[in-house]
Coordinates of C-alpha atoms and ligand atoms in Angstrom, one line a residue:
M1 CA 39.0 145.1 51.8
Q2 CA 40.3 148.8 52.9
P3 CA 41.9 148.5 56.7
Y4 CA 40.5 151.0 59.1
L5 CA 41.8 152.8 62.4
E6 CA 39.0 152.7 64.8
L7 CA 40.1 156.1 66.0
A8 CA 37.2 155.9 68.8
S9 CA 39.0 152.9 70.4
L10 CA 41.9 155.1 70.8
G11 CA 39.4 157.3 72.4
L12 CA 40.7 160.1 70.1
I13 CA 37.3 161.1 68.6
T14 CA 33.7 159.6 69.2
T15 CA 32.8 157.9 66.0
A16 CA 34.7 158.2 63.4
T17 CA 36.6 155.3 61.3
I18 CA 39.3 156.7 59.0
P19 CA 40.7 154.6 56.2
L20 CA 44.2 154.0 56.8
S21 CA 47.1 153.3 54.0
P22 CA 48.6 149.4 53.9
R23 CA 51.8 150.9 55.0
I24 CA 50.8 152.7 58.1
Y25 CA 48.6 149.8 58.8
S26 CA 51.8 147.5 59.0
A27 CA 53.8 149.7 60.8
I28 CA 51.4 149.5 63.5
F29 CA 51.0 146.0 63.4
L30 CA 55.0 145.6 63.7
E31 CA 55.2 148.2 66.5
A32 CA 52.5 146.0 68.1
M33 CA 54.0 142.9 67.1
A34 CA 57.4 144.5 68.5
A35 CA 55.7 145.4 71.8
M36 CA 54.5 142.0 72.4
A37 CA 57.9 140.3 71.7
Y38 CA 59.6 142.3 73.9
I39 CA 57.1 141.5 76.6
A40 CA 57.3 137.9 75.7
V41 CA 61.1 138.3 76.0
W42 CA 61.2 139.8 79.6
G43 CA 58.5 137.2 80.5
A44 CA 60.6 134.3 79.5
A45 CA 63.4 135.8 81.1
L46 CA 62.0 136.7 84.2
A47 CA 60.7 133.1 84.4
A48 CA 64.2 131.6 83.7
V49 CA 65.6 133.6 86.3
L50 CA 62.7 132.4 88.8
A51 CA 63.5 128.8 87.6
L52 CA 67.3 129.5 88.2
V53 CA 66.5 131.0 91.7
H54 CA 64.2 128.1 92.5
W55 CA 67.1 125.8 91.2
V56 CA 69.7 127.2 93.3
Y57 CA 67.5 127.4 95.9
R58 CA 66.4 123.8 96.2
W59 CA 70.3 122.8 95.3
R60 CA 71.2 124.8 98.6
H61 CA 68.2 123.5 100.7
P62 CA 67.7 120.1 98.9
K63 CA 64.1 118.2 100.0
S64 CA 64.5 115.8 102.9
N65 CA 61.7 114.0 104.8
G66 CA 63.6 115.1 107.9
T67 CA 66.6 117.0 109.2
L68 CA 69.4 116.7 106.9
P69 CA 72.7 117.7 108.7
P70 CA 74.3 121.0 108.6
G71 CA 76.4 121.6 105.8
S72 CA 77.0 123.7 102.6
M73 CA 76.2 122.3 99.0
G74 CA 78.7 124.6 97.5
I75 CA 78.2 126.0 94.1
P76 CA 75.5 124.8 92.2
L77 CA 76.7 121.6 89.7
I78 CA 80.3 122.0 91.2
G79 CA 79.4 121.6 94.9
E80 CA 82.2 121.7 96.8
T81 CA 84.2 119.1 94.6
L82 CA 87.0 121.9 94.3
Q83 CA 87.6 122.2 98.0
F84 CA 87.7 118.1 98.3
F85 CA 90.6 118.0 96.0
A86 CA 92.5 120.9 97.0
P87 CA 96.1 119.7 98.0
N88 CA 97.0 119.3 101.6
R89 CA 100.9 118.8 102.1
S90 CA 100.6 117.1 105.5
C91 CA 99.8 113.9 107.4
G92 CA 97.2 115.7 109.2
L93 CA 93.3 115.7 108.5
S94 CA 92.6 117.6 105.3
P95 CA 91.1 121.0 105.8
F96 CA 88.1 119.9 103.7
V97 CA 87.1 117.6 106.6
S98 CA 88.5 119.5 109.7
E99 CA 86.9 122.8 108.7
R100 CA 83.7 121.4 108.3
V101 CA 83.9 119.2 111.5
R102 CA 84.9 122.6 113.4
R103 CA 82.3 124.2 112.1
Y104 CA 79.0 121.7 111.7
G105 CA 80.1 118.5 113.9
S106 CA 80.6 115.2 113.0
M107 CA 78.4 114.7 110.2
F108 CA 77.9 117.1 107.9
K109 CA 76.3 117.3 104.1
T110 CA 78.3 118.5 100.7
S111 CA 78.1 118.1 97.4
I112 CA 80.9 116.5 95.6
V113 CA 81.7 115.0 91.7
G114 CA 77.9 115.8 91.2
R115 CA 76.7 114.0 93.8
P116 CA 74.6 115.0 97.5
V117 CA 76.8 113.3 100.1
V118 CA 76.6 112.9 104.0
V119 CA 80.4 112.7 105.5
S120 CA 80.8 111.1 108.5
A121 CA 83.7 111.8 110.9
D122 CA 81.9 109.9 113.8
P123 CA 83.0 106.3 114.9
D124 CA 79.5 105.3 115.6
V125 CA 78.1 106.5 112.7
N126 CA 80.9 104.6 110.2
H127 CA 80.3 101.5 112.2
Y128 CA 76.7 101.7 111.5
V129 CA 77.3 102.0 108.3
F130 CA 79.5 99.2 107.6
Q131 CA 77.2 97.1 109.7
N132 CA 74.5 98.0 107.6
E133 CA 76.0 97.3 104.0
G134 CA 73.5 96.0 101.9
K135 CA 70.5 96.4 104.1
L136 CA 70.4 100.6 104.8
F137 CA 73.4 101.3 102.9
E138 CA 75.3 99.6 99.7
S139 CA 78.6 100.2 98.2
W140 CA 78.6 103.3 96.1
Y141 CA 81.2 105.1 94.2
P142 CA 80.7 108.5 92.5
D143 CA 79.9 108.0 88.4
T144 CA 83.5 109.3 87.6
F145 CA 84.9 106.8 90.1
T146 CA 83.0 104.0 88.6
E147 CA 84.1 105.1 85.2
I148 CA 87.6 104.6 86.2
F149 CA 87.3 101.2 87.8
G150 CA 84.5 99.9 85.4
R151 CA 80.6 99.6 85.7
D152 CA 81.1 96.1 86.9
N153 CA 84.1 96.5 89.0
V154 CA 83.9 94.5 92.7
G155 CA 82.9 98.0 94.5
S156 CA 79.7 97.9 92.6
L157 CA 78.7 94.8 92.7
H158 CA 76.3 93.1 95.5
G159 CA 74.7 90.2 96.7
F160 CA 75.0 87.0 95.5
I161 CA 77.9 87.5 92.6
Y162 CA 79.8 89.9 94.7
K163 CA 79.9 87.0 97.7
Y164 CA 81.5 84.6 94.5
L165 CA 83.9 87.0 93.4
K166 CA 85.3 87.6 97.1
T167 CA 85.7 84.0 97.6
L168 CA 87.5 83.7 94.4
V169 CA 89.7 86.4 95.4
L170 CA 90.2 84.9 98.8
R171 CA 91.5 81.7 97.4
L172 CA 94.6 83.7 95.9
Y173 CA 95.2 86.2 98.9
G174 CA 93.7 84.8 101.8
Q175 CA 95.7 83.4 104.7
E176 CA 95.8 79.7 103.2
N177 CA 97.8 80.6 100.0
L178 CA 99.8 83.1 101.7
K179 CA 100.9 80.6 104.1
A180 CA 101.7 78.0 101.5
V181 CA 103.0 80.1 98.6
L182 CA 103.0 83.8 98.7
L183 CA 104.9 84.4 102.3
A184 CA 108.3 82.9 100.7
E185 CA 107.6 84.6 97.3
T186 CA 107.1 87.9 98.6
D187 CA 110.5 87.4 101.0
H188 CA 112.3 86.5 98.1
A189 CA 111.1 89.6 96.0
C190 CA 112.1 92.0 98.8
R191 CA 115.6 90.5 99.1
G192 CA 115.8 90.9 95.1
S193 CA 114.8 94.3 94.9
L194 CA 116.6 95.6 98.0
A195 CA 119.9 94.0 96.5
S196 CA 119.4 95.4 93.0
W197 CA 118.7 98.8 94.8
A198 CA 121.7 98.7 96.7
A199 CA 123.9 98.3 93.6
Q200 CA 122.5 101.9 92.5
P201 CA 123.4 105.2 93.6
S202 CA 119.5 106.1 94.6
V203 CA 116.6 104.6 93.9
D204 CA 113.3 106.4 94.1
I205 CA 111.4 103.8 96.6
K206 CA 107.9 104.5 95.8
D207 CA 108.5 103.6 91.9
G208 CA 110.9 100.6 93.0
L209 CA 108.3 99.4 95.5
S210 CA 105.3 99.5 92.8
T211 CA 108.0 97.6 90.3
M212 CA 108.3 94.9 92.8
I213 CA 105.0 94.4 94.1
F214 CA 103.3 94.9 90.7
N215 CA 105.7 92.1 89.0
L216 CA 104.9 89.7 92.1
T217 CA 101.5 90.4 92.1
A218 CA 100.8 90.7 88.4
K219 CA 102.7 87.2 87.9
K220 CA 100.0 85.8 90.1
L221 CA 97.0 87.4 88.5
I222 CA 98.0 86.9 84.9
G223 CA 101.3 85.6 84.5
Y224 CA 102.9 88.8 83.7
E225 CA 106.8 88.8 83.2
P226 CA 108.4 92.1 83.1
S227 CA 110.4 91.4 79.8
N228 CA 107.6 90.0 77.9
S229 CA 105.5 92.2 75.2
S230 CA 102.9 93.3 78.1
E231 CA 105.6 95.5 79.9
S232 CA 103.7 98.3 78.9
L233 CA 100.9 97.3 81.3
M234 CA 102.4 98.6 83.9
K235 CA 103.3 102.1 82.1
N236 CA 99.6 102.4 81.8
F237 CA 98.6 101.4 85.1
T238 CA 101.1 104.4 86.2
A239 CA 99.0 106.7 83.9
F240 CA 96.1 105.6 85.2
I241 CA 97.2 106.0 89.0
R242 CA 98.7 109.5 88.4
G243 CA 95.0 110.5 87.4
L244 CA 93.2 108.5 90.1
I245 CA 92.1 110.9 92.6
S246 CA 92.1 113.9 90.3
F247 CA 89.6 116.7 89.3
P248 CA 87.4 114.4 87.0
L249 CA 88.0 116.7 83.9
N250 CA 88.1 114.7 80.9
I251 CA 89.8 116.8 78.0
P252 CA 93.6 116.3 76.9
G253 CA 96.3 117.4 79.1
T254 CA 94.4 116.7 82.5
A255 CA 95.5 113.9 85.0
Y256 CA 92.1 112.6 84.7
H257 CA 92.1 112.1 80.8
E258 CA 95.6 110.3 81.4
C259 CA 94.0 108.3 83.7
M260 CA 91.0 107.3 81.3
E261 CA 93.5 106.6 78.6
G262 CA 95.3 104.6 81.0
R263 CA 92.5 102.5 81.8
K264 CA 91.5 102.3 77.9
N265 CA 95.2 100.9 77.1
A266 CA 95.2 98.0 80.2
M267 CA 91.7 97.1 79.1
K268 CA 93.1 96.6 75.9
V269 CA 95.9 94.3 76.9
L270 CA 93.6 92.4 79.3
K271 CA 90.8 91.9 76.6
G272 CA 93.6 90.5 74.0
M273 CA 94.6 88.3 76.6
M274 CA 91.1 86.8 77.3
K275 CA 90.6 86.4 73.7
E276 CA 93.6 84.5 73.0
R277 CA 92.9 82.1 76.3
M278 CA 89.5 81.6 75.4
A279 CA 90.5 80.4 72.0
D280 CA 92.7 77.8 73.7
P281 CA 90.6 75.1 75.5
D282 CA 93.8 73.1 76.2
R283 CA 95.6 75.8 78.0
K284 CA 96.6 74.7 82.0
S285 CA 95.5 76.6 84.5
E286 CA 98.5 78.6 85.7
D287 CA 97.3 81.8 87.1
F288 CA 94.3 83.4 88.5
F289 CA 92.8 84.9 85.4
D290 CA 92.6 81.1 84.1
H291 CA 90.6 80.2 87.0
V292 CA 88.6 83.2 86.0
I293 CA 88.4 82.1 82.5
Q294 CA 87.4 78.5 83.3
E295 CA 84.1 80.1 85.0
L296 CA 83.7 82.0 81.8
R297 CA 83.6 78.7 80.0
R298 CA 81.2 76.8 81.8
E299 CA 77.8 76.2 80.2
K300 CA 75.8 78.8 82.7
P301 CA 78.7 80.9 83.8
L302 CA 78.1 83.4 86.9
L303 CA 80.3 85.6 85.4
T304 CA 80.2 87.7 82.2
E305 CA 83.2 88.9 80.2
T306 CA 82.7 92.5 81.4
I307 CA 82.6 91.4 85.0
A308 CA 85.6 89.3 84.9
L309 CA 87.9 92.0 83.2
D310 CA 86.6 95.0 85.7
L311 CA 87.6 92.5 88.1
M312 CA 91.1 91.5 86.9
F313 CA 91.8 95.7 86.5
V314 CA 90.7 96.4 90.0
L315 CA 92.9 93.1 91.2
L316 CA 96.1 94.5 89.0
F317 CA 95.4 98.2 90.4
A318 CA 94.4 97.4 94.2
S319 CA 97.3 94.7 94.5
F320 CA 100.4 96.9 94.1
E321 CA 99.7 101.1 94.7
T322 CA 98.1 100.8 97.9
T323 CA 100.7 98.7 99.6
A324 CA 103.4 100.6 97.6
L325 CA 102.4 104.1 98.9
A326 CA 101.5 102.8 102.6
L327 CA 105.2 101.4 102.6
T328 CA 106.8 104.5 101.0
L329 CA 105.5 106.3 103.7
G330 CA 106.5 103.9 106.3
V331 CA 110.0 104.3 105.0
K332 CA 109.8 108.0 105.7
M333 CA 108.7 107.4 109.3
L334 CA 111.2 105.1 109.9
E335 CA 113.8 107.4 109.1
E336 CA 112.6 110.0 111.2
N337 CA 112.2 107.8 114.1
P338 CA 115.6 105.8 114.5
K339 CA 114.0 104.7 118.1
V340 CA 111.5 102.4 116.1
V341 CA 114.3 101.1 113.5
D342 CA 116.4 99.9 116.6
A343 CA 113.6 97.9 118.1
L344 CA 112.7 96.5 114.7
T345 CA 116.1 95.5 114.1
E346 CA 116.0 93.6 117.7
E347 CA 112.8 91.7 116.9
H348 CA 114.3 90.5 113.3
E349 CA 117.8 90.1 114.4
A350 CA 116.7 87.5 117.0
I351 CA 114.6 85.9 114.7
I352 CA 117.8 85.5 112.2
R353 CA 119.7 84.3 115.2
N354 CA 116.9 81.4 116.2
R355 CA 117.5 79.8 112.6
E356 CA 119.4 76.8 111.6
D357 CA 120.1 78.9 108.0
P358 CA 120.5 82.8 108.6
N359 CA 119.6 82.7 105.2
S360 CA 116.2 80.5 104.9
T361 CA 113.1 82.5 103.9
V362 CA 110.6 83.7 106.5
T363 CA 108.5 81.1 107.7
W364 CA 104.4 81.6 109.0
A365 CA 105.7 81.1 112.2
E366 CA 108.7 83.8 112.3
Y367 CA 105.9 85.8 110.7
K368 CA 103.2 85.5 113.2
S369 CA 106.2 86.2 115.8
M370 CA 106.9 89.7 114.6
K371 CA 104.8 91.3 117.4
F372 CA 106.4 94.7 117.4
T373 CA 106.6 94.6 113.5
S374 CA 102.9 94.3 113.6
Q375 CA 102.4 97.3 115.7
V376 CA 104.6 99.3 113.2
I377 CA 102.8 98.4 110.2
M378 CA 99.3 99.2 112.1
E379 CA 100.9 102.8 112.8
I380 CA 102.2 103.1 109.4
V381 CA 99.0 102.5 107.6
R382 CA 96.7 104.5 110.6
L383 CA 98.9 107.6 109.6
A384 CA 99.2 106.6 105.7
N385 CA 95.3 106.9 105.3
I386 CA 95.7 105.4 101.7
V387 CA 91.8 105.6 101.4
P388 CA 90.5 108.7 102.4
G389 CA 86.9 108.2 102.1
I390 CA 84.7 105.0 101.9
F391 CA 81.6 105.4 99.8
R392 CA 77.9 104.0 100.2
R393 CA 74.5 105.0 99.1
A394 CA 71.4 105.0 101.4
L395 CA 68.8 102.5 100.1
Q396 CA 65.9 104.4 102.1
D397 CA 65.8 107.4 104.2
V398 CA 67.9 106.3 106.8
E399 CA 67.7 108.1 110.7
I400 CA 71.0 108.5 112.6
K401 CA 71.9 110.7 115.4
G402 CA 68.9 112.8 114.7
Y403 CA 69.5 113.6 111.1
T404 CA 68.2 111.7 108.0
V405 CA 70.5 110.6 105.2
P406 CA 67.7 110.5 102.5
A407 CA 67.3 108.0 99.9
G408 CA 69.9 108.0 97.3
W409 CA 72.5 110.2 99.0
G410 CA 75.9 109.1 99.1
V411 CA 77.7 108.6 102.4
M412 CA 81.4 109.0 102.7
V413 CA 82.5 107.5 105.9
C414 CA 85.9 109.3 106.5
P415 CA 88.6 107.1 107.9
P416 CA 91.2 109.7 108.6
A417 CA 88.9 112.0 111.0
V418 CA 88.9 108.7 113.1
H419 CA 92.5 107.8 112.6
L420 CA 93.4 111.4 113.6
N421 CA 91.0 112.3 116.4
P422 CA 92.8 113.3 119.5
E423 CA 90.0 111.5 121.5
I424 CA 90.9 108.1 120.2
Y425 CA 94.3 108.4 119.4
E426 CA 96.5 110.7 122.0
D427 CA 99.1 112.9 120.0
P428 CA 97.3 111.3 116.6
L429 CA 100.2 112.4 114.3
A430 CA 103.2 111.2 116.2
F431 CA 104.5 107.9 115.1
N432 CA 104.3 105.8 118.1
P433 CA 103.6 101.8 117.4
W434 CA 103.8 101.6 121.2
R435 CA 100.5 102.7 121.5
W436 CA 99.2 99.5 119.8
Q437 CA 101.3 97.3 122.7
G438 CA 98.8 94.9 124.3
K439 CA 96.1 95.4 122.3
P440 CA 94.4 92.4 120.3
E441 CA 95.2 91.6 116.9
I442 CA 92.7 93.6 114.7
T443 CA 91.5 91.2 112.3
G444 CA 88.3 93.1 110.6
G445 CA 87.4 96.8 110.7
T446 CA 86.5 98.1 114.2
K447 CA 85.1 101.6 115.2
H448 CA 88.5 102.9 115.6
F449 CA 90.6 101.7 113.3
M450 CA 89.1 101.4 109.6
A451 CA 92.6 101.5 107.0
F452 CA 91.1 98.7 105.7
G453 CA 87.3 99.3 105.6
G454 CA 85.1 97.3 107.6
G455 CA 81.8 95.2 107.5
L456 CA 81.1 92.7 105.0
R457 CA 83.6 94.6 102.2
F458 CA 86.2 94.6 104.7
C459 CA 89.7 94.5 102.3
V460 CA 90.5 91.1 100.8
G461 CA 94.3 92.5 100.3
T462 CA 94.9 93.1 103.8
D463 CA 96.5 90.0 105.1
L464 CA 98.6 89.9 101.4
T465 CA 99.4 93.6 102.5
K466 CA 100.6 92.9 106.2
V467 CA 102.7 90.2 104.9
L468 CA 104.6 92.3 102.0
M469 CA 104.9 94.8 104.5
A470 CA 106.4 92.6 107.2
T471 CA 108.9 90.5 105.1
F472 CA 110.1 94.2 103.5
I473 CA 110.6 95.4 106.8
H474 CA 112.5 92.2 107.9
N475 CA 115.0 92.1 104.9
L476 CA 115.0 95.9 104.9
V477 CA 116.5 96.3 109.0
T478 CA 118.8 93.2 109.2
K479 CA 120.5 93.7 105.8
Y480 CA 120.7 97.5 105.5
R481 CA 121.0 101.5 106.8
W482 CA 119.6 103.7 104.2
R483 CA 119.6 107.8 103.8
T484 CA 117.3 110.3 102.3
V485 CA 118.7 111.4 98.6
K486 CA 116.1 113.6 97.7
G487 CA 112.2 114.1 98.2
G488 CA 110.3 112.6 100.4
N489 CA 107.6 115.6 100.8
I490 CA 103.6 114.2 100.6
V491 CA 100.7 115.8 99.3
R492 CA 97.3 114.7 99.6
T493 CA 94.6 115.4 96.6
P494 CA 93.0 113.6 98.6
G495 CA 95.0 110.3 97.7
L496 CA 98.3 110.4 99.0
G497 CA 101.6 111.3 96.6
F498 CA 104.9 112.2 96.6
P499 CA 105.3 114.8 94.2
D500 CA 109.0 115.1 94.5
G501 CA 109.4 111.4 94.4
F502 CA 111.3 109.8 97.1
D503 CA 115.0 108.9 96.7
I504 CA 116.8 106.6 98.9
Q505 CA 120.4 105.4 98.9
L506 CA 120.9 102.3 100.6
F507 CA 124.2 100.4 102.1
P508 CA 124.5 97.2 103.2
K509 CA 125.1 96.0 106.8
N510 CA 128.3 94.2 107.0
Ligands
HEM1 C1 97.5 99.5 102.3 C2 97.0 98.7 101.5 C3 95.3 98.7 101.5 C4 94.3 99.3 101.9 C5 94.9 100.5 103.0 C6 93.5 99.0 101.7 C7 92.2 99.6 101.7 C8 90.8 99.4 101.3 C9 89.5 100.0 101.8 C10 89.4 100.6 102.8 C11 88.7 99.2 101.2 C12 87.3 99.1 101.5 C13 86.6 99.6 100.2 C14 84.9 100.0 100.4 O1 84.5 99.1 101.7 O2 84.4 100.2 99.9 C15 89.1 98.0 100.3 C16 88.7 97.1 99.6 C17 89.4 96.3 98.9 N1 90.5 95.9 98.5 FE1 92.1 97.0 99.9 N2 93.4 98.0 101.0 C18 94.9 97.6 100.5 C19 95.5 96.9 99.9 C20 95.0 96.0 98.9 C21 95.6 94.6 98.3 C22 96.8 94.3 98.2 C23 94.7 94.2 97.4 C24 94.5 93.2 96.4 C25 93.8 92.3 96.1 C26 93.3 94.7 97.7 C27 91.8 94.6 97.2 C28 90.6 95.3 97.6 C29 89.7 95.0 96.7 C30 89.6 94.0 95.7 C31 88.5 95.5 97.6 C32 86.9 95.5 97.3 C33 86.4 94.5 98.2 C34 85.1 94.8 98.4 O3 84.1 95.4 97.6 O4 84.4 93.7 99.2 N3 93.6 95.9 98.8 N4 90.7 98.0 100.7

């Protein structure tokens, strides 16, 4: 059929209909199509822009059934992650927290590593969060942290299985075993390490302490001997730790990537060990891993293999790095405060004078008598702030101090904001162990001291850490003097680090 152009419809003439050639027809058709496509593209672009504007608006103004704390959610997707990880080279509160507390108050909202989070610098709020573990809040760490520690790590477990694991770990690191076995072993390890470091021109104290504590605790946990083939395990943990609290960008060359590779390799070693031990039912129980494997062998085990492996991984890591970092900072602070060293020396020389054999190992009664040392340890961990943030997730909308924390949001309790608050600790950056004088011993978290956490999830390694620090200080101040050879500067990203190392030279006392 011949195509026609309806001129009337175009308003050019009244009634005429002119036959058109197919070429003209298709040109007009194409033009109409182009116009429609043009409109569609613009329409789609406009819709996309509107959706984007709406999304950005929603990002910046998240929905809530009540009043959200003030604060900024940062730029979409990235939030304020970059500011959170920005290096801070002092013992003071990170600018990320201090600037926001100044601007918004002690509770503010933000977004870090892809999650909306309410940060609390308020002692009452922190206490409330810890006391409501399992009721209003549960332990939660951002996905990137969970990737690192394993999805079934103890921090991600709840309820019955969590309580069971905690009891299992306390059998190894609780007071009874410390008194019966570990105190003497830590004393022995500290003596040996200090003597070997004194025989060298200098030692990187952080590396030395890490190796000493790793060898001690990994022996208890997995029967690790530094000279056997599993030596690479320590190297993997070191690679793991370097990227632990770094920006979560998993591409080759980044610290985070190195960290994930370290985890992969360490898990390979642990899996190999587990396979070997599972295949040997006659194996005698020699270390903590053997106890865990006995549990796995039961007809209806409470643990799964993944939970067991993640537990071993977390324990191996948490046992050495935390304490090594705190003690390294402690050595730096002692060097800067000779009066504290004098008071420590007096306390520890008195202990030795009261012994029948001055070379005998530290006894539990002696350890318990170290009052000033215990104040020094409290002061070191207060200022070290090894854990810059303790994470939880709201299980329902929670009203606190006139604000709402929406269900599903993260909460970051910020211990440094409490430990460095001048209203709580006078002249908070001063290293002053005497501030703890006459105060009752703290055995759990309190509103004003939460270096080891608080509530149900209070750190299971607290007593081990204190024993390790006390025996190290005992041997250091009674047998050696020391001086810094190089390094000792700190950085927090936000985890504590010693970017230039910290080399000291030890001199035996006569
Ligand atoms: C200076 C040394 C240490 C510091 C500052 C420290 C700090 C902490 C903090 C703040 C928590 C609470 C985390 C939370 O509530 O989410 C915690 C939990 C934990 N710590 Fe430590 N810790 C130290 C040493 C150790 C040691 C030596 C071990 C050895 C086993 C250890 C094992 C653990 C474990 C397994 C948890 C998880 C407990 C749970 O989820 O219930 N920590 N630690």
